[in-house]
Each structure stands twice: as structure tokens, then as C-alpha cells.
Short mmCIF file of C-alpha atoms in Angstrom, two decimals:
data_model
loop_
_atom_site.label_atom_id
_atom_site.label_comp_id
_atom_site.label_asym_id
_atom_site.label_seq_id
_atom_site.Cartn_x
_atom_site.Cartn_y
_atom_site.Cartn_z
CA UNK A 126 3.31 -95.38 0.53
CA UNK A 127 2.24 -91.75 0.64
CA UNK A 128 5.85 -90.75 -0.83
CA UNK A 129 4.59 -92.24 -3.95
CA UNK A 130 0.85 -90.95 -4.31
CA UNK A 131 0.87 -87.96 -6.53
CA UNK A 132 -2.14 -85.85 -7.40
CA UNK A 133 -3.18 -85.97 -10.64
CA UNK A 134 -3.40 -82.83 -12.55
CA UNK A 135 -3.47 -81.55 -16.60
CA UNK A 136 -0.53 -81.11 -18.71
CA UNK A 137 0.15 -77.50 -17.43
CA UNK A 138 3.85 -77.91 -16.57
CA UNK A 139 3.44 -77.76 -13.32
CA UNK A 140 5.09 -80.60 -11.01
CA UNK A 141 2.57 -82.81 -9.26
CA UNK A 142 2.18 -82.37 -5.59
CA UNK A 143 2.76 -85.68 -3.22
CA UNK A 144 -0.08 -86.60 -1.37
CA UNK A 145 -0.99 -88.05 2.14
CA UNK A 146 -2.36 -90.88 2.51
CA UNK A 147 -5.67 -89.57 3.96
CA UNK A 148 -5.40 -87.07 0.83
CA UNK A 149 -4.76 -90.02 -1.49
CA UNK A 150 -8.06 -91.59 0.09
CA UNK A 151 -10.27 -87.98 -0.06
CA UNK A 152 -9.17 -87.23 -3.91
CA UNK A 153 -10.03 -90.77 -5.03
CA UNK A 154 -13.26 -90.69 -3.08
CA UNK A 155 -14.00 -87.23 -4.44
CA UNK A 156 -13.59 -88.23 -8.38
CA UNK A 157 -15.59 -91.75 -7.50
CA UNK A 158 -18.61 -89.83 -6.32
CA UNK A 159 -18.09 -87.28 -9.28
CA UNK A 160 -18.37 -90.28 -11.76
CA UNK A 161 -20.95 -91.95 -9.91
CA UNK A 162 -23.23 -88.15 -10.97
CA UNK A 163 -21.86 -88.42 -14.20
CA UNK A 164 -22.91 -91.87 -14.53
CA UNK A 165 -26.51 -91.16 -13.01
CA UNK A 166 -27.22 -87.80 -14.45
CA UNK A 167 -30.24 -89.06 -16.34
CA UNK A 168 -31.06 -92.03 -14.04
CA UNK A 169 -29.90 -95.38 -13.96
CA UNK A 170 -27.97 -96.56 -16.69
CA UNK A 171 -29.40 -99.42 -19.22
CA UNK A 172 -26.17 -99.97 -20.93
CA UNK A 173 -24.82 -102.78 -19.47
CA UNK A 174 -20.94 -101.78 -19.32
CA UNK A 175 -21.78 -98.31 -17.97
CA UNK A 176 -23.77 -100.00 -15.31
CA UNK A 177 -21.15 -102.13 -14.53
CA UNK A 178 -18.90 -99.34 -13.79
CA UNK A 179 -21.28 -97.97 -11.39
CA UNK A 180 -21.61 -100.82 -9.39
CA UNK A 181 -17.79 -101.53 -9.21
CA UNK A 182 -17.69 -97.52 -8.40
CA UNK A 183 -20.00 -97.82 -5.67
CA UNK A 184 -18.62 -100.70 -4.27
CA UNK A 185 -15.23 -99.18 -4.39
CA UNK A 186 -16.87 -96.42 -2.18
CA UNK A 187 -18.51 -98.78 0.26
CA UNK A 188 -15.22 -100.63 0.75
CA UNK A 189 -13.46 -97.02 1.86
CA UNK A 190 -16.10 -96.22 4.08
CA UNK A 191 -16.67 -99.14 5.80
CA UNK A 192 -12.63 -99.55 5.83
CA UNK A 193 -13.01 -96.13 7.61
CA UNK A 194 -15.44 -96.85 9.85
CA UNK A 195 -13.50 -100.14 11.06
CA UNK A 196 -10.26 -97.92 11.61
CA UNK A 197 -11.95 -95.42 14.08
CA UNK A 198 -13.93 -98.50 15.80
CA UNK A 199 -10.27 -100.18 16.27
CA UNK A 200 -8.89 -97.09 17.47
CA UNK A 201 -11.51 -96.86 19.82
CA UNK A 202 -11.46 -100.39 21.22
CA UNK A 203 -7.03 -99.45 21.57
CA UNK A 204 -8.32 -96.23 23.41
CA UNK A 205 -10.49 -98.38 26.27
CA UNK A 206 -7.97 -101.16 26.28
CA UNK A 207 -4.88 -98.49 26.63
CA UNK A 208 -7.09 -96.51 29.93
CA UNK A 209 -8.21 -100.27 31.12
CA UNK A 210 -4.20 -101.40 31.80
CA UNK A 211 -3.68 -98.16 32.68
CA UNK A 212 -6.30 -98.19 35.65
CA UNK A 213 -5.37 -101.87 36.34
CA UNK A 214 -1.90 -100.78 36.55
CA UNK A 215 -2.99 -97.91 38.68
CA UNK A 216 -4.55 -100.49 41.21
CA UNK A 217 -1.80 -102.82 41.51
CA UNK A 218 0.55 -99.85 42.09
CA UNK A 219 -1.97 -98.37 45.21
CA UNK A 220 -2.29 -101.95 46.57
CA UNK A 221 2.05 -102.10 46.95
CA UNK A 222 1.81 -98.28 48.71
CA UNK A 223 4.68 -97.68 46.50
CA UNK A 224 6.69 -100.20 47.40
CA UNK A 225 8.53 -102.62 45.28
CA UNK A 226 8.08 -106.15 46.68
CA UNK A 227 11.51 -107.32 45.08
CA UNK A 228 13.32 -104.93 47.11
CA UNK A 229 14.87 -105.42 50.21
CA UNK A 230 14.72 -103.44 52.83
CA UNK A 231 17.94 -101.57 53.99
CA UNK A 232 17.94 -98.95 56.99
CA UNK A 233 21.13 -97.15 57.29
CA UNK A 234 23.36 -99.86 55.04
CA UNK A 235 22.30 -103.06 57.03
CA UNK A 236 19.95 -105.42 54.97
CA UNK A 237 17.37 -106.39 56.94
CA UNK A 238 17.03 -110.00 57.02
CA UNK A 239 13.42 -111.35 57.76
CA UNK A 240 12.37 -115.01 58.56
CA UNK A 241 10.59 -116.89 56.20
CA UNK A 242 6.59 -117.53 57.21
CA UNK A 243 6.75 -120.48 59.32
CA UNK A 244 3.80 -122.83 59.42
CA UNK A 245 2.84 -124.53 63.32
CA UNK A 246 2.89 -128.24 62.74
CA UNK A 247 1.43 -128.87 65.96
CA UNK A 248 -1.75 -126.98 64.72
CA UNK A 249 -1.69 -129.97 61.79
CA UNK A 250 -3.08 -133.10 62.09
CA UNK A 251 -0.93 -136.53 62.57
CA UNK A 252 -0.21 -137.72 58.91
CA UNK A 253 -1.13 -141.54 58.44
CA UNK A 254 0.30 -142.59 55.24
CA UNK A 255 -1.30 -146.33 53.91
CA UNK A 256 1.31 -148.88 52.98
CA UNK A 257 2.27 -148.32 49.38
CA UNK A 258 0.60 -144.61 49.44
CA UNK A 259 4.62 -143.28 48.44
CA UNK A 260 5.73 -146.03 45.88
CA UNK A 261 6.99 -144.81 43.06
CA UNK A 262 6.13 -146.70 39.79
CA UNK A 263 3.08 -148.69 38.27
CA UNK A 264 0.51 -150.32 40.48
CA UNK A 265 -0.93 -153.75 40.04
CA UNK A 266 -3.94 -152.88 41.64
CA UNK A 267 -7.42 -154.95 40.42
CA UNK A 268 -10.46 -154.90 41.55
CA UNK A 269 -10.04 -158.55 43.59
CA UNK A 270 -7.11 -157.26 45.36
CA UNK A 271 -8.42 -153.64 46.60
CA UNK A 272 -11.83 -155.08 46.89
CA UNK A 273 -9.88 -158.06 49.17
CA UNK A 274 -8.20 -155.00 50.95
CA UNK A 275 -11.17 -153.15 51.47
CA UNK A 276 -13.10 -156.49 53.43
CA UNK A 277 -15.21 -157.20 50.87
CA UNK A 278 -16.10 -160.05 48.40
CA UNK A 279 -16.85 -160.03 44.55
CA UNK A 280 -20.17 -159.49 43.97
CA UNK A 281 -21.70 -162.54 41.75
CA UNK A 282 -24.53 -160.57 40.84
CA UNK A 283 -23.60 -156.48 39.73
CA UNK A 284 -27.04 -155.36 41.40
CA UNK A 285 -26.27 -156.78 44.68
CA UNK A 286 -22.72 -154.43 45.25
CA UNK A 287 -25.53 -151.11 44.42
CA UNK A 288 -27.70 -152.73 47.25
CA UNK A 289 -25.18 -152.96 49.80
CA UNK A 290 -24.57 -149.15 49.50
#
């Protein structure tokens, strides 16, 4: 974009100069706020067109520096997240010592094979498993037949199955 910016100058034969972009941004800036005192020099304008173009002026200003002032907040927010990964990063990397945990660990061309963490089953309790706990499929289940499992009757009246709790 800033390849095709040139600044604007009289008829003196002279070739115009490209522009940055942040150039681009101060000239047009510059020549709004020089209209703007052109426009105000004896107050605020009554003609209705001339007002106009002060208001679209001024709101051409606001837009750039509140356009601005977003940029350097975003670059700001990059800044913390960029140090925040960084430190996280950091952390991680003291936690390991060093180490990569993907890496195996060879001592003098012999891989050193270690055992996989074994859990004690006789620490763990007996498993019991229900008839029908491991089916695979749909269940018929209703309430008559796991209330029937369970040693209990239908309740005629609703209230009474809260009582017997």
C-alpha cells in the first residue's frame, strides 16, 4: 500500500516523494487539522455545507486516533500474551530438568528398556459384576421388573414409595 501513497505537492516539476504508511497517516492528519482552523477561524460555521465538512473532518480525525489508539492497545495485549507463553514455556521446560520425555534413554549404545508401571491387584478389591452388568445392546428394563429385582412392590399410592425412604 505505501508503494502507492505519494505526497502531494504543487506543480513545480519536481517528482513526488513515496510515502510510508505512518507518513501517509501524519500528512493526512496534518492537512485535516489545518482545514478544521480554516473552517473555525471565525467560530463555528452557520453554513450548513461548510459545517458539514467539519463534522465529516472531525470524524475522519477521531476514526485515526482511536484506530491508533486500538493498534498500540493490541500490540500491547501481543506483548503480555508473547512473555505469558514464554514464562509458561519456561516452566514446563524447568519441570522436565532438560530432559525430553520422548527420548529414550541410551548409556553407551544400549537402549535402556524400562518396565511399564505395574498396578498390585491384590491391593484391589474383588470385582462382583451383577448378571447382565456386561451385555452389550438395549435393555428392557421397566420399572416392574427392576423394582421386582430390587424386592419391592409397585406402590398404589406415589406418596407411600417417598414414605418408605
Amino acid at each position: 500500500m505505501s508503494d502507492n501513497i505519494v505526497q502531494l505537492v504543487p506543480n513545480t516539476g519536481v517528482a513526488p516523494t513515496p510515502m510510508s504508511d505512518e507518513e501517509a497517516l501524519d500528512f493526512t492528519q496534518r492537512h485535516r487539522k489545518d482545514l478544521v482552523d480554516v473552517l473555525t477561524a471565525n467560530g463555528a460555521p452557520t453554513d450548513g455545507e461548510v459545517a458539514n465538512v467539519l463534522l465529516k473532518t472531525l470524524d475522519g480525525m477521531d476514526r485515526q486516533a482511536l484506530t491508533k489508539m486500538k493498534i498500540k492497545s493490541d500490540e500491547r495485549t501481543n506483548d503480555n500474551s508473547d512473555k505469558l507463553a514464554a514464562s509458561v514455556i519456561a516452566g514446563v521446560f524447568a519441570q522436565l530438568k532438560g530432559k525430553n520425555p520422548y527420548e529414550k534413554e541410551v548409556i553407551e549404545g544400549q537402549l535402556l528398556e524400562r518396565a511399564a508401571p505395574a498396578v498390585d491387584l491384590s491391593k484391589l478389591p474383588a470385582i462382583e459384576l451383577v448378571p447382565g452388568e456386561t451385555d452389550i445392546g438395549t435393555s428392557d428394563l421397566t420399572y416392574e421388573s427392576f423394582t421386582a429385582s430390587q424386592g419391592k412392590k409397585r406402590p398404589q399410592n406415589p406418596e407411600e414409595d417417598l414414605q418408605e425412604a
